[in-house]
mmCIF file of C-alpha atoms in Angstrom:
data_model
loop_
_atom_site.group_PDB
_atom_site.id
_atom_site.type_symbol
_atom_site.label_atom_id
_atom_site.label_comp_id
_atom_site.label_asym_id
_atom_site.label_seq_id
_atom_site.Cartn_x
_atom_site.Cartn_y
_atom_site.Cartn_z
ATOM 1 C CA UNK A 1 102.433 90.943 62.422
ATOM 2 C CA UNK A 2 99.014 90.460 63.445
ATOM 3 C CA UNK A 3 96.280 93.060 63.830
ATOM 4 C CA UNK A 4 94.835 91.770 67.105
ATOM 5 C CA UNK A 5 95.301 94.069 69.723
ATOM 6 C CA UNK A 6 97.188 92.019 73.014
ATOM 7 C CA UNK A 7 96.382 92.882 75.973
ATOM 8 C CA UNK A 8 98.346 91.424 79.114
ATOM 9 C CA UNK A 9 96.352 91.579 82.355
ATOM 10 C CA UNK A 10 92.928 89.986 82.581
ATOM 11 C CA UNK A 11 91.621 91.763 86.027
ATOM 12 C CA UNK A 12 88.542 94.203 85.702
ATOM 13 C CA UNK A 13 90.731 97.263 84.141
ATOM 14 C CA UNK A 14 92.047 94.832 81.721
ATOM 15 C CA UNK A 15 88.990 93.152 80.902
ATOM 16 C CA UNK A 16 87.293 96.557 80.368
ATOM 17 C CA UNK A 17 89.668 97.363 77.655
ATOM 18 C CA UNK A 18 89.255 94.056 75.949
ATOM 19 C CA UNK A 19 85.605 94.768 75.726
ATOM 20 C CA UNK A 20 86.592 98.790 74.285
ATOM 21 C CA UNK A 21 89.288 97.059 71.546
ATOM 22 C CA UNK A 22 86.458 94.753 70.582
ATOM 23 C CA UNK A 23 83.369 97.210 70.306
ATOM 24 C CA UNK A 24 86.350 99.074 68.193
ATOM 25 C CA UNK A 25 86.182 96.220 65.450
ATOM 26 C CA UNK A 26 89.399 94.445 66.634
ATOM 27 C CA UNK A 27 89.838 91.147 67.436
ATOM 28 C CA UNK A 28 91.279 90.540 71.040
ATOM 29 C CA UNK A 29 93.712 88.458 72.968
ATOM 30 C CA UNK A 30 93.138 88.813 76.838
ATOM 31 C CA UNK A 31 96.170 87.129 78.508
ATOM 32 C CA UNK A 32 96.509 86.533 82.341
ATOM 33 C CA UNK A 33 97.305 84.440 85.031
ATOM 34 C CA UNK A 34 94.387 82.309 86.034
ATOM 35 C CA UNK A 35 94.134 79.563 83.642
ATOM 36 C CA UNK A 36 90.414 78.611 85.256
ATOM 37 C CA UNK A 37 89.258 82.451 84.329
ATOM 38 C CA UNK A 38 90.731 82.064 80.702
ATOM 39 C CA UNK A 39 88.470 79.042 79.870
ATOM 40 C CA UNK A 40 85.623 80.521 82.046
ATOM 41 C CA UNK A 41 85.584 83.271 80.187
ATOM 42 C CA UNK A 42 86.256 81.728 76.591
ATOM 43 C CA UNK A 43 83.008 78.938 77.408
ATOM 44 C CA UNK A 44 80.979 81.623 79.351
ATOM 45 C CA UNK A 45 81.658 84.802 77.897
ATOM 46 C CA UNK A 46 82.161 86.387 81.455
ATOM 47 C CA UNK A 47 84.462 87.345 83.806
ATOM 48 C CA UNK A 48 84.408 87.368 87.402
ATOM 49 C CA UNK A 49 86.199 90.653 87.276
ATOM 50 C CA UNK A 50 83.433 92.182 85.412
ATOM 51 C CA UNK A 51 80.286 90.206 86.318
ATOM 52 C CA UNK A 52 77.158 92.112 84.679
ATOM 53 C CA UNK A 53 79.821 92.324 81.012
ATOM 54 C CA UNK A 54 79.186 89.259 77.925
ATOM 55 C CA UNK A 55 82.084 88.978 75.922
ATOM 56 C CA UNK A 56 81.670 88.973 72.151
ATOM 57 C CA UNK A 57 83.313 86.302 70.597
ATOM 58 C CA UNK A 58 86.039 88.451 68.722
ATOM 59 C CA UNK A 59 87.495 88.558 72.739
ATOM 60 C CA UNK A 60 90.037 85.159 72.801
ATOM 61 C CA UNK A 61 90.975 84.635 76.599
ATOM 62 C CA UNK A 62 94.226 83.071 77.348
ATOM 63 C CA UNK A 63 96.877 82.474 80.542
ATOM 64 C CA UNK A 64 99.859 81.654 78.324
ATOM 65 C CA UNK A 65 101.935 84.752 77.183
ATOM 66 C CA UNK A 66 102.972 82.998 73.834
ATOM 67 C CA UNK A 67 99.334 83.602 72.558
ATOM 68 C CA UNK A 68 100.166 87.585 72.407
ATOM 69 C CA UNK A 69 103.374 86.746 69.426
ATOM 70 C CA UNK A 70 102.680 88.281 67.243
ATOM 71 C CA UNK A 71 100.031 91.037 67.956
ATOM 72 C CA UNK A 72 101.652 94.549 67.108
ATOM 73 C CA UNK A 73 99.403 96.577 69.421
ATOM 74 C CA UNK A 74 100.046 95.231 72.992
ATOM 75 C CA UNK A 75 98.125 96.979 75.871
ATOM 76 C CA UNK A 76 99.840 96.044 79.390
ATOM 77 C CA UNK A 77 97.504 96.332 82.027
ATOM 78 C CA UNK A 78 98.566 95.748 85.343
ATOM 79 C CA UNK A 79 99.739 97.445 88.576
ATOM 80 C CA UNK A 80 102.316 99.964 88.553
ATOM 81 C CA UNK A 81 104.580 98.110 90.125
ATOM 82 C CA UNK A 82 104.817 95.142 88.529
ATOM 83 C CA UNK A 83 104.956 96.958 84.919
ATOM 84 C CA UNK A 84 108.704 96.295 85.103
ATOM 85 C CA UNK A 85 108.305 92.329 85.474
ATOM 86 C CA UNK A 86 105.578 92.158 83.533
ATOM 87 C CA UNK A 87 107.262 93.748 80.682
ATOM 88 C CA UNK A 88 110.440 91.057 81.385
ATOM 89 C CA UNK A 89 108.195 88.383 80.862
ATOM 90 C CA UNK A 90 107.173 89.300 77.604
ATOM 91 C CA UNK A 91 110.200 89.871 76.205
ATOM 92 C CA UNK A 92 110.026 86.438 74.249
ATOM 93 C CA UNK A 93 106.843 87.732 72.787
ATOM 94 C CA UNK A 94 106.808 91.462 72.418
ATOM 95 C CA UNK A 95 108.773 91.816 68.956
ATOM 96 C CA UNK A 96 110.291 94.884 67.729
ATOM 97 C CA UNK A 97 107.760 96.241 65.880
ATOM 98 C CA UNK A 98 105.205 95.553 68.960
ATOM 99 C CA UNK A 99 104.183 98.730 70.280
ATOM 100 C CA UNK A 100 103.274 98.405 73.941
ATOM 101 C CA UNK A 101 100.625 101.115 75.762
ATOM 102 C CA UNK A 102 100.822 101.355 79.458
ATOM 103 C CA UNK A 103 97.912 101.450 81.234
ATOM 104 C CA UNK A 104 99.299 101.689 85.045
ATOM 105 C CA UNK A 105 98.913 104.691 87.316
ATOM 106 C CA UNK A 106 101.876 105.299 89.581
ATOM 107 C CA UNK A 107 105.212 105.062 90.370
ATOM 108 C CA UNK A 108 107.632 102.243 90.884
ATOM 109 C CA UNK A 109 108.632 102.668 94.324
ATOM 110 C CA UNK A 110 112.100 101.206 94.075
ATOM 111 C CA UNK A 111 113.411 103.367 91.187
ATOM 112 C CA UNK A 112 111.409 106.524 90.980
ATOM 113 C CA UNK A 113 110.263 105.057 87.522
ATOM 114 C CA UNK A 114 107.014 106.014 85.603
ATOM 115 C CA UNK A 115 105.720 102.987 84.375
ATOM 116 C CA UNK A 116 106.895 103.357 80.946
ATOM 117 C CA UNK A 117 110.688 104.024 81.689
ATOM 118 C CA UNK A 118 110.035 101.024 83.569
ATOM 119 C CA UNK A 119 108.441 98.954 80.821
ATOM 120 C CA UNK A 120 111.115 100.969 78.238
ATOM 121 C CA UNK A 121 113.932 99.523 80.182
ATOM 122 C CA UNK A 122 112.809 95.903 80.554
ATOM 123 C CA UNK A 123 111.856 95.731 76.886
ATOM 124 C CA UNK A 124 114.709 97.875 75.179
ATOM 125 C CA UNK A 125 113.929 99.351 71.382
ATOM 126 C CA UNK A 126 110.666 98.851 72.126
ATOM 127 C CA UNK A 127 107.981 101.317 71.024
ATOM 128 C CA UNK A 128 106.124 102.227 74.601
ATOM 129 C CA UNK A 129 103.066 104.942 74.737
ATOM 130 C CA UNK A 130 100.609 105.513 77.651
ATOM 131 C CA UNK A 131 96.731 105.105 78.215
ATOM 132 C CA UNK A 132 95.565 107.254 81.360
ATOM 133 C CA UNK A 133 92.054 109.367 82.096
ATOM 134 C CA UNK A 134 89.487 109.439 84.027
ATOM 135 C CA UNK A 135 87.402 105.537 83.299
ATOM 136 C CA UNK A 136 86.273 103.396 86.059
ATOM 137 C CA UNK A 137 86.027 99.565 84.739
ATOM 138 C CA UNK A 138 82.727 98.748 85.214
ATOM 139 C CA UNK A 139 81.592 102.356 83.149
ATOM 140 C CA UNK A 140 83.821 101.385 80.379
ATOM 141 C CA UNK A 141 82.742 97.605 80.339
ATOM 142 C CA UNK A 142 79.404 98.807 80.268
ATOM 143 C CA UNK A 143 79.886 100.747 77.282
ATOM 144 C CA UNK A 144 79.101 104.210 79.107
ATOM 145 C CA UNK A 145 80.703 107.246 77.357
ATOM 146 C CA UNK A 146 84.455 107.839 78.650
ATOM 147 C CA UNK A 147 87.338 109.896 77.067
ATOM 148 C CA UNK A 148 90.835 108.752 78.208
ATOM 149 C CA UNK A 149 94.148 110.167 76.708
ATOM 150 C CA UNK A 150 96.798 108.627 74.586
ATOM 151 C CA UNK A 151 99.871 109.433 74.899
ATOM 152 C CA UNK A 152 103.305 108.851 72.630
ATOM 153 C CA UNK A 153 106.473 110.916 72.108
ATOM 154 C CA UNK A 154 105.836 110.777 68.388
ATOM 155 C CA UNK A 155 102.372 112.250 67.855
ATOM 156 C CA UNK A 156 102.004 109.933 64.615
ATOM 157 C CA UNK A 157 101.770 107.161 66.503
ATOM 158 C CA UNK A 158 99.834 108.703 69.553
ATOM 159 C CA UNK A 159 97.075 109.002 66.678
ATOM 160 C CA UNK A 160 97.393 105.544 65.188
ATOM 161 C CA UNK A 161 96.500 103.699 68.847
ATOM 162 C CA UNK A 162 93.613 106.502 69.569
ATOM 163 C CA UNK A 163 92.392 105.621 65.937
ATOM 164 C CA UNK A 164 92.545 101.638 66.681
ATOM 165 C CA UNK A 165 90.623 102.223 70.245
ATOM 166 C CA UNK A 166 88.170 104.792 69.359
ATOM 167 C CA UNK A 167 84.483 103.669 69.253
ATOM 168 C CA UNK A 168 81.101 105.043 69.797
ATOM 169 C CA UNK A 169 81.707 105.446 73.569
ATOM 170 C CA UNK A 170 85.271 105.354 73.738
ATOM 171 C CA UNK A 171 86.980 108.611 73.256
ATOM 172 C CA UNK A 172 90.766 108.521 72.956
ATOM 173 C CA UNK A 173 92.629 112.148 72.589
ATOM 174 C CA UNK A 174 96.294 111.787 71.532
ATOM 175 C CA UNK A 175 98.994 114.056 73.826
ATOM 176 C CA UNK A 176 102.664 113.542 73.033
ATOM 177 C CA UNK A 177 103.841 114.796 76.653
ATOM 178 C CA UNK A 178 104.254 111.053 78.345
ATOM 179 C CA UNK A 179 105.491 111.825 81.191
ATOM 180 C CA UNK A 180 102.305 114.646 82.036
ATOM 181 C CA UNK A 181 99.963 111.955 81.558
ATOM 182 C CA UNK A 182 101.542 109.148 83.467
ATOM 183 C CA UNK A 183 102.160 111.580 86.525
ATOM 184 C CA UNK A 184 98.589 112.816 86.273
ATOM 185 C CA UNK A 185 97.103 109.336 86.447
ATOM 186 C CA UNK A 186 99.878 108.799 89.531
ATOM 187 C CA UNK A 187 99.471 111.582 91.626
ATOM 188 C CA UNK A 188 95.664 111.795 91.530
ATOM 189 C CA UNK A 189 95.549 108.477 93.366
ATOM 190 C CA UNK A 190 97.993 110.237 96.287
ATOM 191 C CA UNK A 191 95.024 112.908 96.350
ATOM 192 C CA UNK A 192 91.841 110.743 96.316
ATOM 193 C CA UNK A 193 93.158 108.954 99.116
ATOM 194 C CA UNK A 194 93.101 112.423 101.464
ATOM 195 C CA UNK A 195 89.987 113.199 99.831
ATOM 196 C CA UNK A 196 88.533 110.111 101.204
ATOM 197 C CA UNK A 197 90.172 110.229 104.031
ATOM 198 C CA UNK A 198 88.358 114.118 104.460
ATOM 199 C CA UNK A 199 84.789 112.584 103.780
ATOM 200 C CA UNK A 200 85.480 109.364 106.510
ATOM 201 C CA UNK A 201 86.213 112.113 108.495
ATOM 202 C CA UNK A 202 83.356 114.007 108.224
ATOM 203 C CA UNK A 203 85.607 117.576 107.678
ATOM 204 C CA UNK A 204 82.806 119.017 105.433
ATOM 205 C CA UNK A 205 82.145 120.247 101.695
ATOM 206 C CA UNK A 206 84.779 122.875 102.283
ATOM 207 C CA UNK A 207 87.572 120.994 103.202
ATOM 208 C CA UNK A 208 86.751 118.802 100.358
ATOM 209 C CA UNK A 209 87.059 121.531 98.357
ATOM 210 C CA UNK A 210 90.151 122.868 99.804
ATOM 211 C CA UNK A 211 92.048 119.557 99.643
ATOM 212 C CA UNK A 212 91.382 118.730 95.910
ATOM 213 C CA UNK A 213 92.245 122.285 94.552
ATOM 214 C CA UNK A 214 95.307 122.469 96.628
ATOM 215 C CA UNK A 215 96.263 118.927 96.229
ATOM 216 C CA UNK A 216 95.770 119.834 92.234
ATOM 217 C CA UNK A 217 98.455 122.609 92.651
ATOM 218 C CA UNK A 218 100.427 119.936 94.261
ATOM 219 C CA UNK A 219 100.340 117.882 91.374
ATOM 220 C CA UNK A 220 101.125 120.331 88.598
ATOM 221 C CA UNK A 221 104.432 121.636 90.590
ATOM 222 C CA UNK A 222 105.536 117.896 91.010
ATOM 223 C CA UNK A 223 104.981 117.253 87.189
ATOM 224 C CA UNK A 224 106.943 120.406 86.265
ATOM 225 C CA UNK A 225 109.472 118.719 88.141
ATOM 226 C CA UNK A 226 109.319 115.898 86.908
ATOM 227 C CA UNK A 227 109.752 117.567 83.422
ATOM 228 C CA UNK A 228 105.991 117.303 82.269
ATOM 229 C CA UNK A 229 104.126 120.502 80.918
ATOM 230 C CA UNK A 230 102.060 121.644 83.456
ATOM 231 C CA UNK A 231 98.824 122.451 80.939
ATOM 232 C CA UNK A 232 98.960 118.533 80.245
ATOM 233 C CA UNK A 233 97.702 118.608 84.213
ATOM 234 C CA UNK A 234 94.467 120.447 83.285
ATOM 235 C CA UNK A 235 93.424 117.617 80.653
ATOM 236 C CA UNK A 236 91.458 114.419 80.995
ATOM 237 C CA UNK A 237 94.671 112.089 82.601
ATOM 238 C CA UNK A 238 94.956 114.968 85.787
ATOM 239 C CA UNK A 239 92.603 117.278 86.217
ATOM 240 C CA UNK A 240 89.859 115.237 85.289
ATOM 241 C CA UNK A 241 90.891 112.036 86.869
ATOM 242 C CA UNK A 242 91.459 113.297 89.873
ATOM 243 C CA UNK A 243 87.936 114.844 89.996
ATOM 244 C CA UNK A 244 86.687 111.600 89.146
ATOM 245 C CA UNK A 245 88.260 109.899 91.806
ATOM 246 C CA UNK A 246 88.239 112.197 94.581
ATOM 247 C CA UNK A 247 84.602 112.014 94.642
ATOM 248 C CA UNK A 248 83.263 108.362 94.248
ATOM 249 C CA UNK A 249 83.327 105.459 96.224
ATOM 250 C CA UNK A 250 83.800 103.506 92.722
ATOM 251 C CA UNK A 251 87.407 104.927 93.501
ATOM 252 C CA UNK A 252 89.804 102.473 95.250
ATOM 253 C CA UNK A 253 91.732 104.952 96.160
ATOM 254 C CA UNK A 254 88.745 107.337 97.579
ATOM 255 C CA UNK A 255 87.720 104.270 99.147
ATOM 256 C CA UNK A 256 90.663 103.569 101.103
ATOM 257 C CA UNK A 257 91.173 106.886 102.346
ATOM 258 C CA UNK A 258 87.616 106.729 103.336
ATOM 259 C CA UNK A 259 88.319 103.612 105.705
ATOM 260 C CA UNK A 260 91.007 105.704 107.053
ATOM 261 C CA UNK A 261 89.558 108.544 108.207
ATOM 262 C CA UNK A 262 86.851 106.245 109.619
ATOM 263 C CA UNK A 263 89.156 104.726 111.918
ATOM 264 C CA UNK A 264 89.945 101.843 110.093
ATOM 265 C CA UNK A 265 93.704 100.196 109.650
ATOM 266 C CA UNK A 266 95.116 100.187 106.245
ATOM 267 C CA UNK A 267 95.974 96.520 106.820
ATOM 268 C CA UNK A 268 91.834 95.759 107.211
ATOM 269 C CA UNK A 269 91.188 96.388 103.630
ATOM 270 C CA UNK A 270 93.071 93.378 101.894
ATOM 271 C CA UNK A 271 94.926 95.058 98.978
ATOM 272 C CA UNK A 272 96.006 98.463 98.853
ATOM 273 C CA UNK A 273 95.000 101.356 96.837
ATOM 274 C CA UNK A 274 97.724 102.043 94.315
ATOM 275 C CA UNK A 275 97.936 105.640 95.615
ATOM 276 C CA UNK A 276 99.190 103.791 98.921
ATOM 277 C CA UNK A 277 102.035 102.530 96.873
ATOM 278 C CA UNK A 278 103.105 105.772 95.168
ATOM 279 C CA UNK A 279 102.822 108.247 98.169
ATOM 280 C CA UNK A 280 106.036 107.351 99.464
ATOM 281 C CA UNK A 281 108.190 107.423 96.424
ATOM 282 C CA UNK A 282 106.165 110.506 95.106
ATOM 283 C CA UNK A 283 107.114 112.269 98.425
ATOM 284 C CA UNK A 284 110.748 111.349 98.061
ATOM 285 C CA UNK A 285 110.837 112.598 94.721
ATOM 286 C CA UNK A 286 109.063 116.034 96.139
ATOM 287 C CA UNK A 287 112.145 116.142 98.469
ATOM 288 C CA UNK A 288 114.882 115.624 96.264
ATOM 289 C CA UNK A 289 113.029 118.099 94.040
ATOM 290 C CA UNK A 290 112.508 120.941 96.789
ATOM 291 C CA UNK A 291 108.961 120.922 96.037
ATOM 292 C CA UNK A 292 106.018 122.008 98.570
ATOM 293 C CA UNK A 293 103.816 118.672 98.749
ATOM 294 C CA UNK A 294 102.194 119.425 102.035
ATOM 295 C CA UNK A 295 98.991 117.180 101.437
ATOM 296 C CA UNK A 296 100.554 114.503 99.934
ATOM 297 C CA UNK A 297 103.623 114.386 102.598
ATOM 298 C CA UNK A 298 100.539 114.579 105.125
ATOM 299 C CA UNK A 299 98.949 111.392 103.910
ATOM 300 C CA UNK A 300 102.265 109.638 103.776
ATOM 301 C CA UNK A 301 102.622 110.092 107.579
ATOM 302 C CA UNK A 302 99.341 108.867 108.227
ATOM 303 C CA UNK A 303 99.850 105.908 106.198
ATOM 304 C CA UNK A 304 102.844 105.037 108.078
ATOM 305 C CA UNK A 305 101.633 105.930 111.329
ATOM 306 C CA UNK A 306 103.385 108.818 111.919
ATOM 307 C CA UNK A 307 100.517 110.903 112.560
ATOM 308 C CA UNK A 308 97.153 110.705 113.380
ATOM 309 C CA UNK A 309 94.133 111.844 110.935
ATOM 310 C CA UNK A 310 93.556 114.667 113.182
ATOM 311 C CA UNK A 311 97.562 115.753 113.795
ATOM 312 C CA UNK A 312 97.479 116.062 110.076
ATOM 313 C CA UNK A 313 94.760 118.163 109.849
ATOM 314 C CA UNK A 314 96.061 120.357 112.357
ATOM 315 C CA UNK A 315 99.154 120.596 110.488
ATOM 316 C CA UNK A 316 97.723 121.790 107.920
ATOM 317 C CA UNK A 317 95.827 124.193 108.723
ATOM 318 C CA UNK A 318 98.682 125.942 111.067
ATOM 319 C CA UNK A 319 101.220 125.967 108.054
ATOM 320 C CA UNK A 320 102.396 129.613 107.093
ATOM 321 C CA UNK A 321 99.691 131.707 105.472
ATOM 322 C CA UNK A 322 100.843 132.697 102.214
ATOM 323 C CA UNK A 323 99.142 134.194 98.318
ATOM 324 C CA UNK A 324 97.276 132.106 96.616
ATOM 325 C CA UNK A 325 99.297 131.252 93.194
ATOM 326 C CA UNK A 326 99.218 128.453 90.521
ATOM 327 C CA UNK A 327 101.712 126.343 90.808
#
């Protein structure tokens, strides 16, 4: 086995890591599609992903899969939903001994799946863990200081990645409750979107306020039910991602919503936030659950065109008063 660390998924999230692994002493394998990017970046040292970042040379760029064999620390980062096929694909290259991180946030809309069931089930006997927090690309390509979490069912190895990624502006903390931190990273997206939506809106300060604390308690009742612990929920991959991206513009998510409650139609801003692709299956889930999800069943409708920006709102606000209580 080699000690290169893979990673499969050359956009700016992907390229972002590449940069982290390498400032962490490894030598990297970036693997994606585009094989004009991969020699770009290999005779340039940039990517178009990440314009103002210079790769060092311990960064190899490549758009054939085969060039990951080999590498026993494989970091897959792409969408949510294609975590399943993207896994498939590598199942020629991932050995057994690989151990592959996930670093999607959502859920796969057809199954219900967190990404690493997903990834689990398309790569069977495979070791999978999870890399989630609060890290825009740009702030991590740029070196600026970000702490993320790590997670892995056996806390062992949950310390092992954190140790290989750590470096001076990279903080990894290792967790060992996988599903908390992959429904953190999902359901935050659900909530920046409403937040942005609030802010295109112009509701005010307050209703800011209002939706991200009660969207938070929205998230920590669907993780219980979902099986996480709901104290992973106050750590860096929920609570502090979702204040992160609830309040930026750096935020595709916030950004979307934004457009939204400006007026705008989802199908105006190209590709979709991936909190537009996990609302639906994340309010399904609340359903089959029986759990109150009142924000995030509110942006679903307006995201379907079921109601308008200010229905919702009313709806809201006219829902039963009731105590105040944690989750």
């Amino acid at each position: 086995m080699s000690d290169a660390i893979g990673i499969y998924g050359a956009g700016a999230w992907g390229s972002a890591l590449a940069l982290t692994a390498a400032r962490a002493g490894a030598e990297v394998i970036l693997c994606g599609r585009n094989a004009e990017e991969a020699e770009s970046l290999n005779a340039t040292r940039r990517s178009p992903h990440l314009q103002d970042a210079v790769f060092p040379p311990a960064v190899t760029a490549h758009a054939d899969p085969a060039a990951l064999a080999g590498v026993d620390l494989l970091l897959l980062a792409v969408p949510a939903q294609a975590c399943r096929s993207a896994a498939a694909a590598l199942s020629g290259v991932a050995g057994p001994e690989t151990v592959i991180v996930s670093c999607a946030k959502g859920i796969e809309q057809a199954t219900g799946a967190r990404p690493s069931a997903a990834i689990a089930a398309a790569l069977p006997g495979r070791r999978v863990a999870v890399l989630s927090g609060p890290g825009f690309a740009d702030d991590v390509a740029r070196g600026l200081p970000t702490a993320v979490t790590i997670a892995a069912e056996d806390a062992t190895l949950a310390d092992a990645i954190a140790r290989r990624l750590a470096g001076p502006t990279f903080r990894p903390y290792a967790a060992t409750d996988v599903a908390g931190v992959e429904l953190g990273g999902a359901l935050k997206n659900v909530l920046a979107i409403a937040a942005g939506i609030v802010a295109g809106r112009a509701l005010g300060a307050s209703a800011q306020a209002a939706v991200i604390t009660r969207g938070f308690v929205e998230m920590r009742r669907l993780a219980a039910a979902f099986g996480a612990e709901a104290e992973t929920l106050m750590g860096l991959s929920g609570f502090g991602d979702l204040m992160l991206t609830c309040s930026s513009v750096q935020s595709r998510n916030y950004s979307f919503g934004l457009g939204i409650g400006r007026g705008e139609p989802p199908a105006s801003f190209g590709r979709l936030a991936e909190g537009a692709a996990t609302v639906g299956i994340a309010v399904q889930k609340a359903a089959e659950f029986s759990v109150e999800v009142p924000i995030m069943t509110a942006v679903a409708e307006v995201l379907a065109g079921h109601l308008s920006v200010d229905d919702a709102v009313d709806r809201l606000m006219a829902r039963p008063l009731k105590r105040e209580n944690v989750i």
